[in-house]
Amino acid sequence: MYNEASVVGDVISGLREVFPYVVCVDDGSTDGSQKAAREAGAVVVQHPVNLGQGASLQTGIEYALNDPELDCIVTFDADGQHRVVDAQAMAERIKSGEAEVVLGSRFLDKRTKMSLAKRIVLRTAAVQSRMSTGMALTDAHNGLRALSPHVARKVHLTQNRMAHASELVHQISELKPKWVEQPVEIIYTDYSKAKGQSLLNSVNILADLLFR
């Protein structure tokens, strides 16, 4: 999380109704997000400075892997755009052994509402990802994911900003785990759009794909 003090407490409280252990990576926030997250019941791991989404994801994964009883890792954004019920369904598919990786997709049902321009950008990114990895993904830039500990131990993200999402898909494709997609809803609020879910962010996804 980065400066999510106004929303992160409610996000963590919702998660802890289903998931008893929530690790929240603070990426150099200056607005008191750490305090809000701890008061809501999360374990907070802090970066001294803002390092980006990829670094935060890697830090959270490595911290969680220290738990010897870990049976699943779910990545969940701190801005409230994801739904706990979707995360729960994804975790169950990992714990049942159905899959080692479950990737969220906002295109497998009609719950997510988005602009036509954003839909076109994300669809284009999915096609590019399919061509470069061989994985028939419908949504290559969805932050809601579930990983088995076995797969998570082999993930080593080095890219930050939007590039980490593409890097993660590439690493998963090379590991060749049992993977599935899960229909999920992304809730676009004025807050989440202001935090980076705007059309401009979608354009950044394409720029990352084209010029990396």
PDB file of C-alpha atoms in Angstrom:
ATOM      1  CA  MET A   1       0.000   0.000   0.000  1.00  0.00           C
ATOM      2  CA  TYR A   2       1.046   3.570  -0.532  1.00  0.00           C
ATOM      3  CA  ASN A   3      -0.869   6.343   1.232  1.00  0.00           C
ATOM      4  CA  GLU A   4      -4.118   4.388   1.637  1.00  0.00           C
ATOM      5  CA  ALA A   5      -4.979   5.513   5.176  1.00  0.00           C
ATOM      6  CA  SER A   6      -8.540   6.462   4.293  1.00  0.00           C
ATOM      7  CA  VAL A   7      -9.496   2.998   3.006  1.00  0.00           C
ATOM      8  CA  VAL A   8      -6.992   0.344   4.096  1.00  0.00           C
ATOM      9  CA  GLY A   9      -8.566  -0.236   7.526  1.00  0.00           C
ATOM     10  CA  ASP A  10     -11.904  -1.273   6.006  1.00  0.00           C
ATOM     11  CA  VAL A  11     -10.146  -3.395   3.368  1.00  0.00           C
ATOM     12  CA  ILE A  12      -8.199  -5.325   6.022  1.00  0.00           C
ATOM     13  CA  SER A  13     -11.208  -5.692   8.300  1.00  0.00           C
ATOM     14  CA  GLY A  14     -13.138  -7.241   5.414  1.00  0.00           C
ATOM     15  CA  LEU A  15     -10.303  -9.609   4.605  1.00  0.00           C
ATOM     16  CA  ARG A  16      -9.873 -10.751   8.197  1.00  0.00           C
ATOM     17  CA  GLU A  17     -13.477 -11.964   8.302  1.00  0.00           C
ATOM     18  CA  VAL A  18     -12.265 -14.746   5.987  1.00  0.00           C
ATOM     19  CA  PHE A  19      -8.461 -14.734   6.157  1.00  0.00           C
ATOM     20  CA  PRO A  20      -6.991 -14.774   9.679  1.00  0.00           C
ATOM     21  CA  TYR A  21      -3.523 -13.727   8.522  1.00  0.00           C
ATOM     22  CA  VAL A  22      -3.154 -10.538   6.474  1.00  0.00           C
ATOM     23  CA  VAL A  23       0.301  -9.170   5.615  1.00  0.00           C
ATOM     24  CA  CYS A  24       0.247  -5.563   4.493  1.00  0.00           C
ATOM     25  CA  VAL A  25       3.358  -4.163   2.779  1.00  0.00           C
ATOM     26  CA  ASP A  26       3.680  -0.444   3.346  1.00  0.00           C
ATOM     27  CA  ASP A  27       5.603   1.093   0.464  1.00  0.00           C
ATOM     28  CA  GLY A  28       6.855   4.249   2.159  1.00  0.00           C
ATOM     29  CA  SER A  29       3.498   5.809   3.060  1.00  0.00           C
ATOM     30  CA  THR A  30       3.506   9.197   4.746  1.00  0.00           C
ATOM     31  CA  ASP A  31      -0.177   9.474   5.672  1.00  0.00           C
ATOM     32  CA  GLY A  32      -0.413   7.054   8.592  1.00  0.00           C
ATOM     33  CA  SER A  33      -1.469   4.029   6.533  1.00  0.00           C
ATOM     34  CA  GLN A  34       0.740   1.818   8.704  1.00  0.00           C
ATOM     35  CA  LYS A  35      -1.188   2.692  11.856  1.00  0.00           C
ATOM     36  CA  ALA A  36      -4.557   2.143  10.171  1.00  0.00           C
ATOM     37  CA  ALA A  37      -3.445  -1.246   8.856  1.00  0.00           C
ATOM     38  CA  ARG A  38      -2.122  -2.417  12.227  1.00  0.00           C
ATOM     39  CA  GLU A  39      -5.250  -1.291  14.051  1.00  0.00           C
ATOM     40  CA  ALA A  40      -7.327  -3.323  11.586  1.00  0.00           C
ATOM     41  CA  GLY A  41      -5.319  -6.431  12.447  1.00  0.00           C
ATOM     42  CA  ALA A  42      -2.718  -6.760   9.701  1.00  0.00           C
ATOM     43  CA  VAL A  43       0.954  -7.521  10.100  1.00  0.00           C
ATOM     44  CA  VAL A  44       2.669  -4.520   8.530  1.00  0.00           C
ATOM     45  CA  VAL A  45       6.001  -4.856   6.740  1.00  0.00           C
ATOM     46  CA  GLN A  46       7.486  -1.503   5.810  1.00  0.00           C
ATOM     47  CA  HIS A  47       9.710  -0.221   3.011  1.00  0.00           C
ATOM     48  CA  PRO A  48      11.700   2.835   4.149  1.00  0.00           C
ATOM     49  CA  VAL A  49      11.038   4.515   0.790  1.00  0.00           C
ATOM     50  CA  ASN A  50       8.566   4.060  -2.046  1.00  0.00           C
ATOM     51  CA  LEU A  51       9.860   1.194  -4.216  1.00  0.00           C
ATOM     52  CA  GLY A  52       6.814   0.364  -6.329  1.00  0.00           C
ATOM     53  CA  GLN A  53       4.236  -2.394  -6.725  1.00  0.00           C
ATOM     54  CA  GLY A  54       6.637  -5.100  -7.851  1.00  0.00           C
ATOM     55  CA  ALA A  55       8.923  -4.660  -4.867  1.00  0.00           C
ATOM     56  CA  SER A  56       5.938  -4.630  -2.504  1.00  0.00           C
ATOM     57  CA  LEU A  57       4.583  -7.832  -3.971  1.00  0.00           C
ATOM     58  CA  GLN A  58       7.950  -9.584  -3.670  1.00  0.00           C
ATOM     59  CA  THR A  59       8.384  -8.407  -0.073  1.00  0.00           C
ATOM     60  CA  GLY A  60       4.930  -9.669   0.884  1.00  0.00           C
ATOM     61  CA  ILE A  61       5.482 -13.048  -0.748  1.00  0.00           C
ATOM     62  CA  GLU A  62       8.842 -13.538   0.940  1.00  0.00           C
ATOM     63  CA  TYR A  63       7.434 -12.576   4.336  1.00  0.00           C
ATOM     64  CA  ALA A  64       4.462 -14.927   3.998  1.00  0.00           C
ATOM     65  CA  LEU A  65       6.703 -17.838   2.992  1.00  0.00           C
ATOM     66  CA  ASN A  66       8.289 -17.753   6.445  1.00  0.00           C
ATOM     67  CA  ASP A  67       5.073 -19.239   7.869  1.00  0.00           C
ATOM     68  CA  PRO A  68       5.586 -23.041   8.010  1.00  0.00           C
ATOM     69  CA  GLU A  69       1.813 -23.612   7.958  1.00  0.00           C
ATOM     70  CA  LEU A  70       1.218 -21.493   4.858  1.00  0.00           C
ATOM     71  CA  ASP A  71      -1.174 -23.147   2.400  1.00  0.00           C
ATOM     72  CA  CYS A  72      -1.911 -20.296  -0.020  1.00  0.00           C
ATOM     73  CA  ILE A  73      -0.887 -16.724  -0.832  1.00  0.00           C
ATOM     74  CA  VAL A  74      -3.489 -14.286  -2.164  1.00  0.00           C
ATOM     75  CA  THR A  75      -2.401 -10.881  -3.493  1.00  0.00           C
ATOM     76  CA  PHE A  76      -5.053  -8.236  -2.861  1.00  0.00           C
ATOM     77  CA  ASP A  77      -4.882  -4.483  -3.550  1.00  0.00           C
ATOM     78  CA  ALA A  78      -5.192  -2.091  -0.615  1.00  0.00           C
ATOM     79  CA  ASP A  79      -7.427   0.447  -2.369  1.00  0.00           C
ATOM     80  CA  GLY A  80     -10.657  -1.548  -2.078  1.00  0.00           C
ATOM     81  CA  GLN A  81     -11.039  -2.483  -5.746  1.00  0.00           C
ATOM     82  CA  HIS A  82     -11.111  -6.250  -5.087  1.00  0.00           C
ATOM     83  CA  ARG A  83     -13.853  -8.358  -3.504  1.00  0.00           C
ATOM     84  CA  VAL A  84     -13.130 -10.680  -0.595  1.00  0.00           C
ATOM     85  CA  VAL A  85     -15.598 -13.278  -1.901  1.00  0.00           C
ATOM     86  CA  ASP A  86     -13.531 -13.601  -5.080  1.00  0.00           C
ATOM     87  CA  ALA A  87     -10.307 -13.973  -3.097  1.00  0.00           C
ATOM     88  CA  GLN A  88     -11.908 -16.661  -0.942  1.00  0.00           C
ATOM     89  CA  ALA A  89     -13.000 -18.656  -3.992  1.00  0.00           C
ATOM     90  CA  MET A  90      -9.509 -18.438  -5.461  1.00  0.00           C
ATOM     91  CA  ALA A  91      -7.855 -19.592  -2.241  1.00  0.00           C
ATOM     92  CA  GLU A  92     -10.187 -22.587  -2.066  1.00  0.00           C
ATOM     93  CA  ARG A  93      -9.126 -23.675  -5.560  1.00  0.00           C
ATOM     94  CA  ILE A  94      -5.479 -23.633  -4.426  1.00  0.00           C
ATOM     95  CA  LYS A  95      -6.127 -25.452  -1.152  1.00  0.00           C
ATOM     96  CA  SER A  96      -8.251 -28.125  -2.849  1.00  0.00           C
ATOM     97  CA  GLY A  97      -5.377 -28.933  -5.205  1.00  0.00           C
ATOM     98  CA  GLU A  98      -7.338 -27.967  -8.293  1.00  0.00           C
ATOM     99  CA  ALA A  99      -4.649 -25.451  -9.269  1.00  0.00           C
ATOM    100  CA  GLU A 100      -1.277 -24.090  -8.191  1.00  0.00           C
ATOM    101  CA  VAL A 101      -1.979 -20.627  -9.613  1.00  0.00           C
ATOM    102  CA  VAL A 102      -5.347 -18.872  -9.858  1.00  0.00           C
ATOM    103  CA  LEU A 103      -5.399 -15.607 -11.792  1.00  0.00           C
ATOM    104  CA  GLY A 104      -8.283 -13.174 -11.521  1.00  0.00           C
ATOM    105  CA  SER A 105     -10.056 -12.072 -14.702  1.00  0.00           C
ATOM    106  CA  ARG A 106     -12.574  -9.245 -14.991  1.00  0.00           C
ATOM    107  CA  PHE A 107     -13.619 -10.538 -18.424  1.00  0.00           C
ATOM    108  CA  LEU A 108     -15.111 -13.907 -17.454  1.00  0.00           C
ATOM    109  CA  ASP A 109     -18.395 -12.444 -16.241  1.00  0.00           C
ATOM    110  CA  LYS A 110     -20.222  -9.146 -16.568  1.00  0.00           C
ATOM    111  CA  ARG A 111     -19.837  -7.747 -13.064  1.00  0.00           C
ATOM    112  CA  THR A 112     -16.979  -5.316 -13.775  1.00  0.00           C
ATOM    113  CA  LYS A 113     -18.022  -2.039 -15.337  1.00  0.00           C
ATOM    114  CA  MET A 114     -15.386  -0.162 -17.329  1.00  0.00           C
ATOM    115  CA  SER A 115     -15.076   2.195 -20.242  1.00  0.00           C
ATOM    116  CA  LEU A 116     -14.779   0.895 -23.800  1.00  0.00           C
ATOM    117  CA  ALA A 117     -11.320   2.439 -24.119  1.00  0.00           C
ATOM    118  CA  LYS A 118     -10.059   0.677 -20.987  1.00  0.00           C
ATOM    119  CA  ARG A 119     -11.600  -2.602 -22.141  1.00  0.00           C
ATOM    120  CA  ILE A 120      -9.779  -2.339 -25.484  1.00  0.00           C
ATOM    121  CA  VAL A 121      -6.437  -1.585 -23.809  1.00  0.00           C
ATOM    122  CA  LEU A 122      -6.702  -4.503 -21.376  1.00  0.00           C
ATOM    123  CA  ARG A 123      -7.857  -6.895 -24.090  1.00  0.00           C
ATOM    124  CA  THR A 124      -4.881  -5.854 -26.226  1.00  0.00           C
ATOM    125  CA  ALA A 125      -2.529  -6.449 -23.290  1.00  0.00           C
ATOM    126  CA  ALA A 126      -4.011  -9.927 -22.808  1.00  0.00           C
ATOM    127  CA  VAL A 127      -3.474 -10.799 -26.469  1.00  0.00           C
ATOM    128  CA  GLN A 128       0.137  -9.616 -26.285  1.00  0.00           C
ATOM    129  CA  SER A 129       0.683 -11.669 -23.133  1.00  0.00           C
ATOM    130  CA  ARG A 130      -0.831 -14.745 -24.778  1.00  0.00           C
ATOM    131  CA  MET A 131       1.482 -14.376 -27.772  1.00  0.00           C
ATOM    132  CA  SER A 132       4.608 -13.977 -25.620  1.00  0.00           C
ATOM    133  CA  THR A 133       3.891 -16.646 -22.979  1.00  0.00           C
ATOM    134  CA  GLY A 134       1.531 -19.140 -24.579  1.00  0.00           C
ATOM    135  CA  MET A 135      -0.890 -18.743 -21.661  1.00  0.00           C
ATOM    136  CA  ALA A 136      -4.446 -18.198 -22.892  1.00  0.00           C
ATOM    137  CA  LEU A 137      -5.164 -15.400 -20.443  1.00  0.00           C
ATOM    138  CA  THR A 138      -8.203 -13.151 -20.746  1.00  0.00           C
ATOM    139  CA  ASP A 139      -6.819 -10.589 -18.260  1.00  0.00           C
ATOM    140  CA  ALA A 140      -3.054 -10.251 -17.879  1.00  0.00           C
ATOM    141  CA  HIS A 141      -3.032  -7.233 -15.528  1.00  0.00           C
ATOM    142  CA  ASN A 142      -5.242  -8.218 -12.639  1.00  0.00           C
ATOM    143  CA  GLY A 143      -3.781  -7.772  -9.171  1.00  0.00           C
ATOM    144  CA  LEU A 144      -5.992 -10.412  -7.558  1.00  0.00           C
ATOM    145  CA  ARG A 145      -4.057 -13.681  -7.672  1.00  0.00           C
ATOM    146  CA  ALA A 146      -3.640 -16.834  -5.609  1.00  0.00           C
ATOM    147  CA  LEU A 147      -0.434 -18.867  -5.527  1.00  0.00           C
ATOM    148  CA  SER A 148       0.516 -22.135  -3.910  1.00  0.00           C
ATOM    149  CA  PRO A 149       3.578 -21.905  -1.631  1.00  0.00           C
ATOM    150  CA  HIS A 150       5.433 -24.203  -4.048  1.00  0.00           C
ATOM    151  CA  VAL A 151       5.012 -21.729  -6.904  1.00  0.00           C
ATOM    152  CA  ALA A 152       5.445 -18.623  -4.733  1.00  0.00           C
ATOM    153  CA  ARG A 153       8.908 -19.798  -3.653  1.00  0.00           C
ATOM    154  CA  LYS A 154       9.996 -19.686  -7.298  1.00  0.00           C
ATOM    155  CA  VAL A 155       8.714 -16.171  -7.993  1.00  0.00           C
ATOM    156  CA  HIS A 156      11.438 -13.513  -8.032  1.00  0.00           C
ATOM    157  CA  LEU A 157      10.148 -10.148  -9.205  1.00  0.00           C
ATOM    158  CA  THR A 158      12.711  -7.532 -10.143  1.00  0.00           C
ATOM    159  CA  GLN A 159      10.488  -5.105 -12.064  1.00  0.00           C
ATOM    160  CA  ASN A 160       8.460  -2.345 -10.473  1.00  0.00           C
ATOM    161  CA  ARG A 161       5.514  -0.217 -11.609  1.00  0.00           C
ATOM    162  CA  MET A 162       3.318  -1.923 -14.213  1.00  0.00           C
ATOM    163  CA  ALA A 163       6.167  -4.085 -15.566  1.00  0.00           C
ATOM    164  CA  HIS A 164       5.958  -6.435 -12.581  1.00  0.00           C
ATOM    165  CA  ALA A 165       2.601  -7.813 -13.768  1.00  0.00           C
ATOM    166  CA  SER A 166       4.056  -8.857 -17.107  1.00  0.00           C
ATOM    167  CA  GLU A 167       7.144 -10.260 -15.396  1.00  0.00           C
ATOM    168  CA  LEU A 168       5.022 -12.385 -13.074  1.00  0.00           C
ATOM    169  CA  VAL A 169       3.017 -13.868 -15.940  1.00  0.00           C
ATOM    170  CA  HIS A 170       6.258 -14.689 -17.777  1.00  0.00           C
ATOM    171  CA  GLN A 171       7.718 -16.414 -14.716  1.00  0.00           C
ATOM    172  CA  ILE A 172       4.538 -18.427 -14.208  1.00  0.00           C
ATOM    173  CA  SER A 173       4.562 -19.502 -17.846  1.00  0.00           C
ATOM    174  CA  GLU A 174       8.121 -20.783 -17.458  1.00  0.00           C
ATOM    175  CA  LEU A 175       7.258 -22.732 -14.291  1.00  0.00           C
ATOM    176  CA  LYS A 176       4.326 -24.437 -16.058  1.00  0.00           C
ATOM    177  CA  PRO A 177       2.133 -24.950 -12.965  1.00  0.00           C
ATOM    178  CA  LYS A 178      -1.499 -26.029 -12.998  1.00  0.00           C
ATOM    179  CA  TRP A 179      -3.231 -22.684 -13.510  1.00  0.00           C
ATOM    180  CA  VAL A 180      -6.770 -21.441 -13.989  1.00  0.00           C
ATOM    181  CA  GLU A 181      -8.541 -18.112 -14.258  1.00  0.00           C
ATOM    182  CA  GLN A 182     -11.228 -17.037 -11.802  1.00  0.00           C
ATOM    183  CA  PRO A 183     -14.040 -14.585 -12.628  1.00  0.00           C
ATOM    184  CA  VAL A 184     -13.587 -11.553 -10.390  1.00  0.00           C
ATOM    185  CA  GLU A 185     -15.153  -8.132 -10.074  1.00  0.00           C
ATOM    186  CA  ILE A 186     -13.025  -4.978 -10.074  1.00  0.00           C
ATOM    187  CA  ILE A 187     -14.773  -2.106  -8.331  1.00  0.00           C
ATOM    188  CA  TYR A 188     -13.783   1.170  -9.946  1.00  0.00           C
ATOM    189  CA  THR A 189     -14.516   3.996  -7.554  1.00  0.00           C
ATOM    190  CA  ASP A 190     -13.477   7.639  -7.801  1.00  0.00           C
ATOM    191  CA  TYR A 191     -10.859   6.786  -5.169  1.00  0.00           C
ATOM    192  CA  SER A 192      -9.387   3.792  -7.010  1.00  0.00           C
ATOM    193  CA  LYS A 193      -9.337   5.705 -10.285  1.00  0.00           C
ATOM    194  CA  ALA A 194      -7.420   8.518  -8.628  1.00  0.00           C
ATOM    195  CA  LYS A 195      -4.961   5.958  -7.214  1.00  0.00           C
ATOM    196  CA  GLY A 196      -4.036   4.517 -10.588  1.00  0.00           C
ATOM    197  CA  GLN A 197      -6.932   2.716 -12.233  1.00  0.00           C
ATOM    198  CA  SER A 198      -7.510   5.489 -14.767  1.00  0.00           C
ATOM    199  CA  LEU A 199      -7.338   5.152 -18.517  1.00  0.00           C
ATOM    200  CA  LEU A 200      -3.884   6.746 -18.337  1.00  0.00           C
ATOM    201  CA  ASN A 201      -2.781   3.790 -16.247  1.00  0.00           C
ATOM    202  CA  SER A 202      -4.065   1.477 -18.955  1.00  0.00           C
ATOM    203  CA  VAL A 203      -2.034   3.366 -21.524  1.00  0.00           C
ATOM    204  CA  ASN A 204       0.992   2.845 -19.296  1.00  0.00           C
ATOM    205  CA  ILE A 205       0.327  -0.889 -19.448  1.00  0.00           C
ATOM    206  CA  LEU A 206       0.509  -0.818 -23.229  1.00  0.00           C
ATOM    207  CA  ALA A 207       3.627   1.359 -23.199  1.00  0.00           C
ATOM    208  CA  ASP A 208       5.268  -1.109 -20.846  1.00  0.00           C
ATOM    209  CA  LEU A 209       4.401  -4.019 -23.117  1.00  0.00           C
ATOM    210  CA  LEU A 210       5.571  -2.300 -26.270  1.00  0.00           C
ATOM    211  CA  PHE A 211       8.810  -0.750 -25.077  1.00  0.00           C
ATOM    212  CA  ARG A 212      10.219  -3.067 -22.454  1.00  0.00           C
TER     213      ARG A 212
END
